[in-house]
Amino acid sequence: MKTANERPELVYRHNRVTRFTHWLNALALLILLMSGLQIFNAHPHLYWGHTSEPDTAFFSIGALNEDGDIRGYLRLYGRQIDTTGYLGVQHGALAPSLRAFPSWATVPGYYSLAGARRWHFFFGWLFTLNGLLYVLYNLAVGHLRKFFFTWSDAKKVPAMIAYYWHLRKSSPQEGEYNPLQKMAYTSVLVILTPLILLSGMAMSPQLNVAFHWLPVMFGGRQSARAIHFILTFGFLSFVFGHVFMVLTQGFFNNMRSMTTGWYREKFPSSGKPPTKPREPRQDIAKALQEEQPPQESSELRTKAKITDDPAVQATPALSGETPPNPATLPEQEGKQDVEPKS
């Protein structure tokens, strides 16, 4: 809401590379999520360690047949939750099908592990290269440090939370991003993204041959798969929070900044009282007067004005005197220059 102490002003917030990579990452993340859910459907169980032994899964999504009634469930460390109609089973036109995640949430919509892996690998490399372009370019132009979380920002986090909860009138934000935004973006950039990429690479048998330390880094290939799955929903929670802030903190303004680059920022107006006018400096005024040329008297200015007037020059004098003949002027001047004889 615009207040009396704020003045809106358009500022150029996002450059072209930032806007391009942002929307490309949004598309890549969507396909990665949906294809990843289809890959999970092939084996909807998670384990810790190197192997996937029966009855050792700490997380499962499945279905049970209870006297002809198929019920979906989600099991986490032995605790089972009924998820019929959402997860575990999908009721089709002909018969119910066992699916951890429904067809509308997966790519492709039909069951195909090979197809899902192709979608996932392609957009995984696209996400990686696109993110690398984003980081390198914005590091070069200095945009990256605008939202990088620092120790001084950490001190302002409680005040920013109080502002969002309407417990504080003024925002502690300085610059384009507030402390909570910086903390979220830095966490995703420095922690979440590298871990989700490395855990995904640790599940690949081909990469394990060249980088055998990757599965060991996560405690085994099954542990890497579990961590990858958990981090995926961490990424999803960040996206939900990001979209929520866009919707609630000025949807059109935020969308304009990410499509055209221009953002309408509210800057606090100056609340200082008007300053008292300074006393005139007599010494400066005197010096300026001395530098000016002397002014002519009013009589000389009037005479010059009358003489320069052509109408006056063409009119004979009212006293009856005949105006001098220009031809006789040199002779008269010569007579005046000769001294009279004694």
mmCIF file of C-alpha atoms in Angstrom:
data_model
loop_
_atom_site.group_PDB
_atom_site.id
_atom_site.type_symbol
_atom_site.label_atom_id
_atom_site.label_comp_id
_atom_site.label_asym_id
_atom_site.label_seq_id
_atom_site.Cartn_x
_atom_site.Cartn_y
_atom_site.Cartn_z
ATOM 1 C CA MET A 1 0.000 0.000 0.000
ATOM 2 C CA LYS A 2 1.322 3.390 -0.929
ATOM 3 C CA THR A 3 1.752 5.740 2.033
ATOM 4 C CA ALA A 4 2.480 9.415 2.348
ATOM 5 C CA ASN A 5 6.095 8.699 3.269
ATOM 6 C CA GLU A 6 6.803 6.573 0.181
ATOM 7 C CA ARG A 7 7.380 7.539 -3.420
ATOM 8 C CA PRO A 8 7.265 4.891 -6.194
ATOM 9 C CA GLU A 9 10.014 4.827 -8.771
ATOM 10 C CA LEU A 10 10.810 2.377 -11.579
ATOM 11 C CA VAL A 11 14.162 0.666 -11.199
ATOM 12 C CA TYR A 12 15.833 -1.837 -13.537
ATOM 13 C CA ARG A 13 16.091 -4.936 -11.340
ATOM 14 C CA HIS A 14 16.644 -7.986 -13.598
ATOM 15 C CA ASN A 15 18.900 -8.139 -16.651
ATOM 16 C CA ARG A 16 18.067 -10.149 -19.774
ATOM 17 C CA VAL A 17 20.199 -13.151 -18.874
ATOM 18 C CA THR A 18 18.590 -13.378 -15.432
ATOM 19 C CA ARG A 19 15.090 -13.263 -16.903
ATOM 20 C CA PHE A 20 15.880 -15.827 -19.625
ATOM 21 C CA THR A 21 17.537 -18.316 -17.275
ATOM 22 C CA HIS A 22 14.769 -17.856 -14.686
ATOM 23 C CA TRP A 23 11.984 -18.945 -17.021
ATOM 24 C CA LEU A 24 14.077 -21.720 -18.552
ATOM 25 C CA ASN A 25 14.821 -23.045 -15.067
ATOM 26 C CA ALA A 26 11.110 -22.913 -14.213
ATOM 27 C CA LEU A 27 10.312 -25.114 -17.218
ATOM 28 C CA ALA A 28 13.221 -27.469 -16.504
ATOM 29 C CA LEU A 29 12.239 -27.882 -12.850
ATOM 30 C CA LEU A 30 8.648 -28.696 -13.783
ATOM 31 C CA ILE A 31 9.704 -31.451 -16.214
ATOM 32 C CA LEU A 32 12.320 -32.758 -13.783
ATOM 33 C CA LEU A 33 9.730 -33.044 -11.014
ATOM 34 C CA MET A 34 7.102 -34.814 -13.140
ATOM 35 C CA SER A 35 9.548 -37.195 -14.824
ATOM 36 C CA GLY A 36 11.163 -37.925 -11.457
ATOM 37 C CA LEU A 37 7.801 -38.944 -10.011
ATOM 38 C CA GLN A 38 7.344 -41.335 -12.920
ATOM 39 C CA ILE A 39 10.781 -42.854 -12.213
ATOM 40 C CA PHE A 40 9.803 -43.245 -8.552
ATOM 41 C CA ASN A 41 6.650 -45.097 -9.618
ATOM 42 C CA ALA A 42 8.834 -47.916 -10.959
ATOM 43 C CA HIS A 43 9.954 -48.687 -7.403
ATOM 44 C CA PRO A 44 8.006 -46.612 -4.835
ATOM 45 C CA HIS A 45 10.226 -47.402 -1.833
ATOM 46 C CA LEU A 46 13.178 -45.642 -0.213
ATOM 47 C CA TYR A 47 16.066 -47.174 1.745
ATOM 48 C CA TRP A 48 19.204 -46.143 3.605
ATOM 49 C CA GLY A 49 22.526 -47.695 2.676
ATOM 50 C CA HIS A 50 23.802 -49.556 -0.383
ATOM 51 C CA THR A 51 21.095 -52.175 -0.918
ATOM 52 C CA SER A 52 17.316 -52.365 -1.191
ATOM 53 C CA GLU A 53 16.436 -55.374 0.932
ATOM 54 C CA PRO A 54 12.785 -56.374 1.371
ATOM 55 C CA ASP A 55 10.971 -54.973 4.389
ATOM 56 C CA THR A 56 13.769 -52.489 5.119
ATOM 57 C CA ALA A 57 12.230 -49.479 3.356
ATOM 58 C CA PHE A 58 11.660 -46.515 5.639
ATOM 59 C CA PHE A 59 9.261 -44.899 3.144
ATOM 60 C CA SER A 60 6.754 -46.532 0.789
ATOM 61 C CA ILE A 61 3.721 -45.622 -1.281
ATOM 62 C CA GLY A 62 1.512 -48.515 -2.330
ATOM 63 C CA ALA A 63 -1.925 -50.129 -2.213
ATOM 64 C CA LEU A 64 -3.640 -52.950 -0.305
ATOM 65 C CA ASN A 65 -6.524 -55.148 -1.376
ATOM 66 C CA GLU A 66 -8.985 -55.379 1.479
ATOM 67 C CA ASP A 67 -11.735 -57.824 0.455
ATOM 68 C CA GLY A 68 -11.833 -56.471 -3.088
ATOM 69 C CA ASP A 69 -11.506 -52.848 -1.991
ATOM 70 C CA ILE A 70 -8.138 -51.449 -3.120
ATOM 71 C CA ARG A 71 -6.857 -48.810 -0.743
ATOM 72 C CA GLY A 72 -3.821 -46.597 -1.209
ATOM 73 C CA TYR A 73 -1.398 -45.908 1.610
ATOM 74 C CA LEU A 74 1.761 -44.018 2.544
ATOM 75 C CA ARG A 75 4.065 -45.663 5.089
ATOM 76 C CA LEU A 76 6.832 -43.791 6.921
ATOM 77 C CA TYR A 77 8.922 -45.691 9.481
ATOM 78 C CA GLY A 78 6.111 -48.138 10.154
ATOM 79 C CA ARG A 79 3.337 -45.575 10.449
ATOM 80 C CA GLN A 80 0.734 -45.993 7.736
ATOM 81 C CA ILE A 81 -1.592 -43.287 6.393
ATOM 82 C CA ASP A 82 -4.543 -43.949 4.098
ATOM 83 C CA THR A 83 -4.107 -42.035 0.828
ATOM 84 C CA THR A 84 -6.890 -43.528 -1.296
ATOM 85 C CA GLY A 85 -7.871 -41.123 -4.065
ATOM 86 C CA TYR A 86 -4.514 -39.315 -3.920
ATOM 87 C CA LEU A 87 -1.544 -41.696 -3.792
ATOM 88 C CA GLY A 88 -0.999 -45.426 -4.204
ATOM 89 C CA VAL A 89 -3.908 -46.267 -6.475
ATOM 90 C CA GLN A 90 -5.576 -44.513 -9.390
ATOM 91 C CA HIS A 91 -9.120 -45.426 -10.379
ATOM 92 C CA GLY A 92 -9.451 -45.435 -14.151
ATOM 93 C CA ALA A 93 -12.385 -45.934 -16.485
ATOM 94 C CA LEU A 94 -11.895 -49.709 -16.667
ATOM 95 C CA ALA A 95 -10.158 -50.712 -13.454
ATOM 96 C CA PRO A 96 -7.989 -49.279 -10.675
ATOM 97 C CA SER A 97 -4.247 -49.182 -11.342
ATOM 98 C CA LEU A 98 -1.431 -49.275 -8.824
ATOM 99 C CA ARG A 99 0.481 -46.008 -9.101
ATOM 100 C CA ALA A 100 2.371 -44.196 -6.383
ATOM 101 C CA PHE A 101 1.721 -40.845 -8.091
ATOM 102 C CA PRO A 102 -1.252 -40.265 -10.460
ATOM 103 C CA SER A 103 -0.827 -39.925 -14.214
ATOM 104 C CA TRP A 104 -1.629 -36.182 -14.244
ATOM 105 C CA ALA A 105 1.462 -35.563 -12.085
ATOM 106 C CA THR A 106 3.968 -37.524 -14.180
ATOM 107 C CA VAL A 107 5.803 -37.210 -17.514
ATOM 108 C CA PRO A 108 4.916 -39.147 -19.529
ATOM 109 C CA GLY A 109 1.357 -39.639 -18.295
ATOM 110 C CA TYR A 110 1.393 -43.369 -19.113
ATOM 111 C CA TYR A 111 3.809 -45.735 -17.398
ATOM 112 C CA SER A 112 7.210 -45.727 -19.126
ATOM 113 C CA LEU A 113 10.404 -45.910 -17.107
ATOM 114 C CA ALA A 114 12.619 -45.540 -20.189
ATOM 115 C CA GLY A 115 10.669 -42.505 -21.423
ATOM 116 C CA ALA A 116 10.759 -40.865 -17.995
ATOM 117 C CA ARG A 117 14.528 -41.397 -17.742
ATOM 118 C CA ARG A 118 15.086 -39.716 -21.123
ATOM 119 C CA TRP A 119 12.991 -36.689 -20.110
ATOM 120 C CA HIS A 120 14.745 -36.514 -16.751
ATOM 121 C CA PHE A 121 18.303 -36.719 -18.082
ATOM 122 C CA PHE A 122 17.763 -34.184 -20.862
ATOM 123 C CA PHE A 123 16.217 -31.522 -18.637
ATOM 124 C CA GLY A 124 18.669 -32.336 -15.862
ATOM 125 C CA TRP A 125 21.601 -31.333 -18.073
ATOM 126 C CA LEU A 126 19.619 -28.337 -19.361
ATOM 127 C CA PHE A 127 19.013 -27.216 -15.770
ATOM 128 C CA THR A 128 22.706 -27.638 -14.931
ATOM 129 C CA LEU A 129 24.074 -25.716 -17.925
ATOM 130 C CA ASN A 130 21.435 -23.015 -17.634
ATOM 131 C CA GLY A 131 22.189 -22.582 -13.933
ATOM 132 C CA LEU A 132 25.900 -22.379 -14.686
ATOM 133 C CA LEU A 133 25.233 -19.591 -17.204
ATOM 134 C CA TYR A 134 23.140 -17.744 -14.624
ATOM 135 C CA VAL A 135 25.819 -17.954 -11.923
ATOM 136 C CA LEU A 136 28.777 -17.006 -14.124
ATOM 137 C CA TYR A 137 27.064 -14.073 -15.828
ATOM 138 C CA ASN A 138 25.577 -12.566 -12.674
ATOM 139 C CA LEU A 139 28.839 -13.082 -10.844
ATOM 140 C CA ALA A 140 30.599 -11.090 -13.573
ATOM 141 C CA VAL A 141 28.104 -8.190 -13.578
ATOM 142 C CA GLY A 142 27.791 -8.081 -9.787
ATOM 143 C CA HIS A 143 24.100 -9.028 -9.593
ATOM 144 C CA LEU A 144 24.815 -12.158 -7.568
ATOM 145 C CA ARG A 145 26.043 -10.322 -4.495
ATOM 146 C CA LYS A 146 22.782 -8.353 -4.299
ATOM 147 C CA PHE A 147 20.935 -11.378 -2.895
ATOM 148 C CA PHE A 148 23.840 -13.230 -1.271
ATOM 149 C CA PHE A 149 23.193 -13.777 2.443
ATOM 150 C CA THR A 150 25.776 -12.220 4.783
ATOM 151 C CA TRP A 151 26.283 -11.947 8.548
ATOM 152 C CA SER A 152 24.823 -8.439 8.588
ATOM 153 C CA ASP A 153 21.660 -9.824 6.953
ATOM 154 C CA ALA A 154 21.405 -12.537 9.602
ATOM 155 C CA LYS A 155 21.096 -9.863 12.285
ATOM 156 C CA LYS A 156 18.041 -8.417 10.504
ATOM 157 C CA VAL A 157 16.124 -11.707 10.116
ATOM 158 C CA PRO A 158 14.106 -11.355 13.392
ATOM 159 C CA ALA A 159 13.126 -7.803 12.466
ATOM 160 C CA MET A 160 12.051 -8.947 8.984
ATOM 161 C CA ILE A 161 9.915 -11.731 10.454
ATOM 162 C CA ALA A 162 8.311 -9.218 12.831
ATOM 163 C CA TYR A 163 7.564 -6.951 9.860
ATOM 164 C CA TYR A 164 5.823 -9.758 7.940
ATOM 165 C CA TRP A 165 3.768 -10.607 11.017
ATOM 166 C CA HIS A 166 2.735 -6.932 11.327
ATOM 167 C CA LEU A 167 4.587 -6.586 14.632
ATOM 168 C CA ARG A 168 6.863 -3.926 13.199
ATOM 169 C CA LYS A 169 5.856 -0.915 11.098
ATOM 170 C CA SER A 170 9.050 -0.322 9.115
ATOM 171 C CA SER A 171 10.883 -2.912 7.050
ATOM 172 C CA PRO A 172 14.596 -3.487 7.722
ATOM 173 C CA GLN A 173 15.137 -4.179 4.013
ATOM 174 C CA GLU A 174 18.035 -2.360 2.378
ATOM 175 C CA GLY A 175 18.368 -2.807 -1.369
ATOM 176 C CA GLU A 176 16.399 -5.009 -3.749
ATOM 177 C CA TYR A 177 16.105 -8.105 -1.509
ATOM 178 C CA ASN A 178 15.206 -8.436 2.151
ATOM 179 C CA PRO A 179 17.128 -10.701 4.587
ATOM 180 C CA LEU A 180 14.656 -13.603 4.332
ATOM 181 C CA GLN A 181 14.817 -13.571 0.535
ATOM 182 C CA LYS A 182 18.603 -13.537 0.638
ATOM 183 C CA MET A 183 18.656 -16.453 3.068
ATOM 184 C CA ALA A 184 16.307 -18.515 0.886
ATOM 185 C CA TYR A 185 18.098 -17.773 -2.400
ATOM 186 C CA THR A 186 21.553 -18.379 -0.939
ATOM 187 C CA SER A 187 20.432 -21.691 0.615
ATOM 188 C CA VAL A 188 19.058 -22.901 -2.702
ATOM 189 C CA LEU A 189 22.097 -21.740 -4.655
ATOM 190 C CA VAL A 190 24.846 -22.922 -2.286
ATOM 191 C CA ILE A 191 23.321 -25.952 -0.505
ATOM 192 C CA LEU A 192 20.186 -27.358 -2.143
ATOM 193 C CA THR A 193 21.155 -27.228 -5.825
ATOM 194 C CA PRO A 194 24.656 -28.775 -5.495
ATOM 195 C CA LEU A 195 23.327 -31.577 -3.264
ATOM 196 C CA ILE A 196 20.450 -32.476 -5.558
ATOM 197 C CA LEU A 197 22.784 -32.573 -8.574
ATOM 198 C CA LEU A 198 25.414 -34.683 -6.834
ATOM 199 C CA SER A 199 22.870 -37.117 -5.385
ATOM 200 C CA GLY A 200 21.349 -37.544 -8.834
ATOM 201 C CA MET A 201 24.763 -38.258 -10.328
ATOM 202 C CA ALA A 202 25.468 -40.777 -7.536
ATOM 203 C CA MET A 203 22.523 -42.905 -8.724
ATOM 204 C CA SER A 204 23.945 -43.304 -12.230
ATOM 205 C CA PRO A 205 25.900 -46.567 -12.724
ATOM 206 C CA GLN A 206 27.849 -45.053 -15.638
ATOM 207 C CA LEU A 207 29.008 -42.081 -13.576
ATOM 208 C CA ASN A 208 29.844 -44.321 -10.634
ATOM 209 C CA VAL A 209 32.525 -45.988 -12.742
ATOM 210 C CA ALA A 210 34.363 -42.686 -13.239
ATOM 211 C CA PHE A 211 33.389 -41.088 -9.934
ATOM 212 C CA HIS A 212 33.221 -44.013 -7.524
ATOM 213 C CA TRP A 213 33.397 -41.655 -4.554
ATOM 214 C CA LEU A 214 29.938 -40.195 -5.288
ATOM 215 C CA PRO A 215 27.831 -43.050 -3.765
ATOM 216 C CA VAL A 216 30.219 -43.261 -0.822
ATOM 217 C CA MET A 217 29.744 -39.536 -0.236
ATOM 218 C CA PHE A 218 26.018 -40.115 0.480
ATOM 219 C CA GLY A 219 26.412 -43.449 2.300
ATOM 220 C CA GLY A 220 25.410 -45.677 -0.606
ATOM 221 C CA ARG A 221 23.408 -45.512 -3.795
ATOM 222 C CA GLN A 222 20.093 -46.110 -2.017
ATOM 223 C CA SER A 223 20.871 -43.347 0.446
ATOM 224 C CA ALA A 224 21.645 -41.029 -2.470
ATOM 225 C CA ARG A 225 18.248 -41.932 -3.984
ATOM 226 C CA ALA A 226 16.483 -41.167 -0.694
ATOM 227 C CA ILE A 227 18.316 -37.864 -0.262
ATOM 228 C CA HIS A 228 17.536 -36.939 -3.871
ATOM 229 C CA PHE A 229 13.832 -37.604 -3.274
ATOM 230 C CA ILE A 230 13.755 -35.561 -0.047
ATOM 231 C CA LEU A 231 15.654 -32.638 -1.594
ATOM 232 C CA THR A 232 13.189 -32.632 -4.488
ATOM 233 C CA PHE A 233 10.365 -31.772 -2.119
ATOM 234 C CA GLY A 234 12.642 -29.239 -0.432
ATOM 235 C CA PHE A 235 12.983 -27.572 -3.824
ATOM 236 C CA LEU A 236 9.206 -27.820 -4.270
ATOM 237 C CA SER A 237 8.581 -26.100 -0.926
ATOM 238 C CA PHE A 238 10.922 -23.277 -1.960
ATOM 239 C CA VAL A 239 9.001 -22.870 -5.232
ATOM 240 C CA PHE A 240 5.681 -22.740 -3.356
ATOM 241 C CA GLY A 241 7.062 -20.105 -0.999
ATOM 242 C CA HIS A 242 8.489 -18.130 -3.908
ATOM 243 C CA VAL A 243 5.176 -18.175 -5.792
ATOM 244 C CA PHE A 244 3.272 -17.265 -2.630
ATOM 245 C CA MET A 245 5.460 -14.191 -2.094
ATOM 246 C CA VAL A 246 5.016 -13.158 -5.732
ATOM 247 C CA LEU A 247 1.239 -13.405 -5.418
ATOM 248 C CA THR A 248 0.980 -11.567 -2.109
ATOM 249 C CA GLN A 249 3.692 -8.903 -2.503
ATOM 250 C CA GLY A 250 2.522 -7.323 -5.775
ATOM 251 C CA PHE A 251 1.820 -9.895 -8.480
ATOM 252 C CA PHE A 252 1.821 -7.543 -11.494
ATOM 253 C CA ASN A 253 4.844 -5.615 -10.267
ATOM 254 C CA ASN A 254 6.858 -8.812 -9.729
ATOM 255 C CA MET A 255 5.782 -10.328 -13.046
ATOM 256 C CA ARG A 256 6.720 -7.116 -14.860
ATOM 257 C CA SER A 257 10.173 -7.154 -13.298
ATOM 258 C CA MET A 258 10.775 -10.750 -14.430
ATOM 259 C CA THR A 259 9.469 -10.154 -17.968
ATOM 260 C CA THR A 260 10.661 -6.617 -18.756
ATOM 261 C CA GLY A 261 13.251 -6.072 -16.017
ATOM 262 C CA TRP A 262 11.549 -2.978 -14.546
ATOM 263 C CA TYR A 263 10.310 -2.989 -10.961
ATOM 264 C CA ARG A 264 8.354 -0.240 -9.199
ATOM 265 C CA GLU A 265 10.279 0.322 -6.002
ATOM 266 C CA LYS A 266 8.964 2.345 -3.066
ATOM 267 C CA PHE A 267 11.586 4.658 -1.621
ATOM 268 C CA PRO A 268 10.969 6.513 1.665
ATOM 269 C CA SER A 269 10.450 10.224 1.147
ATOM 270 C CA SER A 270 12.650 12.644 3.044
ATOM 271 C CA GLY A 271 11.027 13.526 6.355
ATOM 272 C CA LYS A 272 13.466 16.333 7.230
ATOM 273 C CA PRO A 273 12.017 19.797 8.004
ATOM 274 C CA PRO A 274 12.698 22.535 5.477
ATOM 275 C CA THR A 275 16.035 24.217 6.038
ATOM 276 C CA LYS A 276 16.204 27.884 7.068
ATOM 277 C CA PRO A 277 17.332 30.239 4.270
ATOM 278 C CA ARG A 278 20.845 31.515 4.666
ATOM 279 C CA GLU A 279 21.662 35.109 5.611
ATOM 280 C CA PRO A 280 22.822 37.204 2.623
ATOM 281 C CA ARG A 281 26.607 37.630 2.511
ATOM 282 C CA GLN A 282 27.310 41.363 2.370
ATOM 283 C CA ASP A 283 30.950 40.887 1.347
ATOM 284 C CA ILE A 284 29.981 38.718 -1.649
ATOM 285 C CA ALA A 285 27.271 41.184 -2.728
ATOM 286 C CA LYS A 286 29.737 44.105 -2.532
ATOM 287 C CA ALA A 287 32.336 42.202 -4.595
ATOM 288 C CA LEU A 288 29.779 41.447 -7.271
ATOM 289 C CA GLN A 289 28.756 45.098 -7.466
ATOM 290 C CA GLU A 290 32.363 46.198 -7.911
ATOM 291 C CA GLU A 291 32.855 43.778 -10.801
ATOM 292 C CA GLN A 292 29.854 45.220 -12.708
ATOM 293 C CA PRO A 293 30.555 48.160 -15.165
ATOM 294 C CA PRO A 294 29.458 51.644 -14.030
ATOM 295 C CA GLN A 295 25.913 52.456 -14.979
ATOM 296 C CA GLU A 296 25.211 55.450 -17.220
ATOM 297 C CA SER A 297 23.117 58.302 -15.934
ATOM 298 C CA SER A 298 19.480 58.482 -16.875
ATOM 299 C CA GLU A 299 20.112 61.748 -18.775
ATOM 300 C CA LEU A 300 22.742 60.164 -21.065
ATOM 301 C CA ARG A 301 20.547 57.132 -21.696
ATOM 302 C CA THR A 302 17.624 59.392 -22.630
ATOM 303 C CA LYS A 303 19.790 61.499 -24.935
ATOM 304 C CA ALA A 304 21.222 58.445 -26.660
ATOM 305 C CA LYS A 305 17.769 57.078 -27.139
ATOM 306 C CA ILE A 306 16.504 60.295 -28.721
ATOM 307 C CA THR A 307 19.581 60.613 -30.971
ATOM 308 C CA ASP A 308 19.266 57.087 -32.236
ATOM 309 C CA ASP A 309 15.627 57.554 -33.120
ATOM 310 C CA PRO A 310 15.449 58.120 -36.955
ATOM 311 C CA ALA A 311 12.194 60.023 -36.637
ATOM 312 C CA VAL A 312 13.855 62.562 -34.387
ATOM 313 C CA GLN A 313 16.835 62.889 -36.719
ATOM 314 C CA ALA A 314 14.585 63.618 -39.720
ATOM 315 C CA THR A 315 12.508 66.268 -37.885
ATOM 316 C CA PRO A 316 13.747 69.942 -37.748
ATOM 317 C CA ALA A 317 14.204 71.497 -34.347
ATOM 318 C CA LEU A 318 11.227 73.384 -32.943
ATOM 319 C CA SER A 319 13.353 76.409 -32.001
ATOM 320 C CA GLY A 320 13.589 77.485 -35.653
ATOM 321 C CA GLU A 321 17.265 76.715 -36.014
ATOM 322 C CA THR A 322 18.240 75.193 -39.317
ATOM 323 C CA PRO A 323 19.945 71.850 -38.949
ATOM 324 C CA PRO A 324 23.569 71.951 -40.041
ATOM 325 C CA ASN A 325 24.447 71.016 -43.589
ATOM 326 C CA PRO A 326 26.609 67.913 -43.600
ATOM 327 C CA ALA A 327 28.695 69.400 -46.477
ATOM 328 C CA THR A 328 29.767 72.412 -44.374
ATOM 329 C CA LEU A 329 30.682 70.430 -41.267
ATOM 330 C CA PRO A 330 34.342 69.892 -42.254
ATOM 331 C CA GLU A 331 34.859 73.625 -42.930
ATOM 332 C CA GLN A 332 33.336 74.580 -39.584
ATOM 333 C CA GLU A 333 35.477 72.037 -37.772
ATOM 334 C CA GLY A 334 38.573 73.471 -39.580
ATOM 335 C CA LYS A 335 37.739 77.037 -38.478
ATOM 336 C CA GLN A 336 37.398 75.884 -34.874
ATOM 337 C CA ASP A 337 40.835 74.266 -34.991
ATOM 338 C CA VAL A 338 42.550 77.535 -36.203
ATOM 339 C CA GLU A 339 43.553 79.923 -33.449
ATOM 340 C CA PRO A 340 42.261 83.544 -33.926
ATOM 341 C CA LYS A 341 44.802 86.117 -34.992
ATOM 342 C CA SER A 342 45.657 88.937 -32.598
#
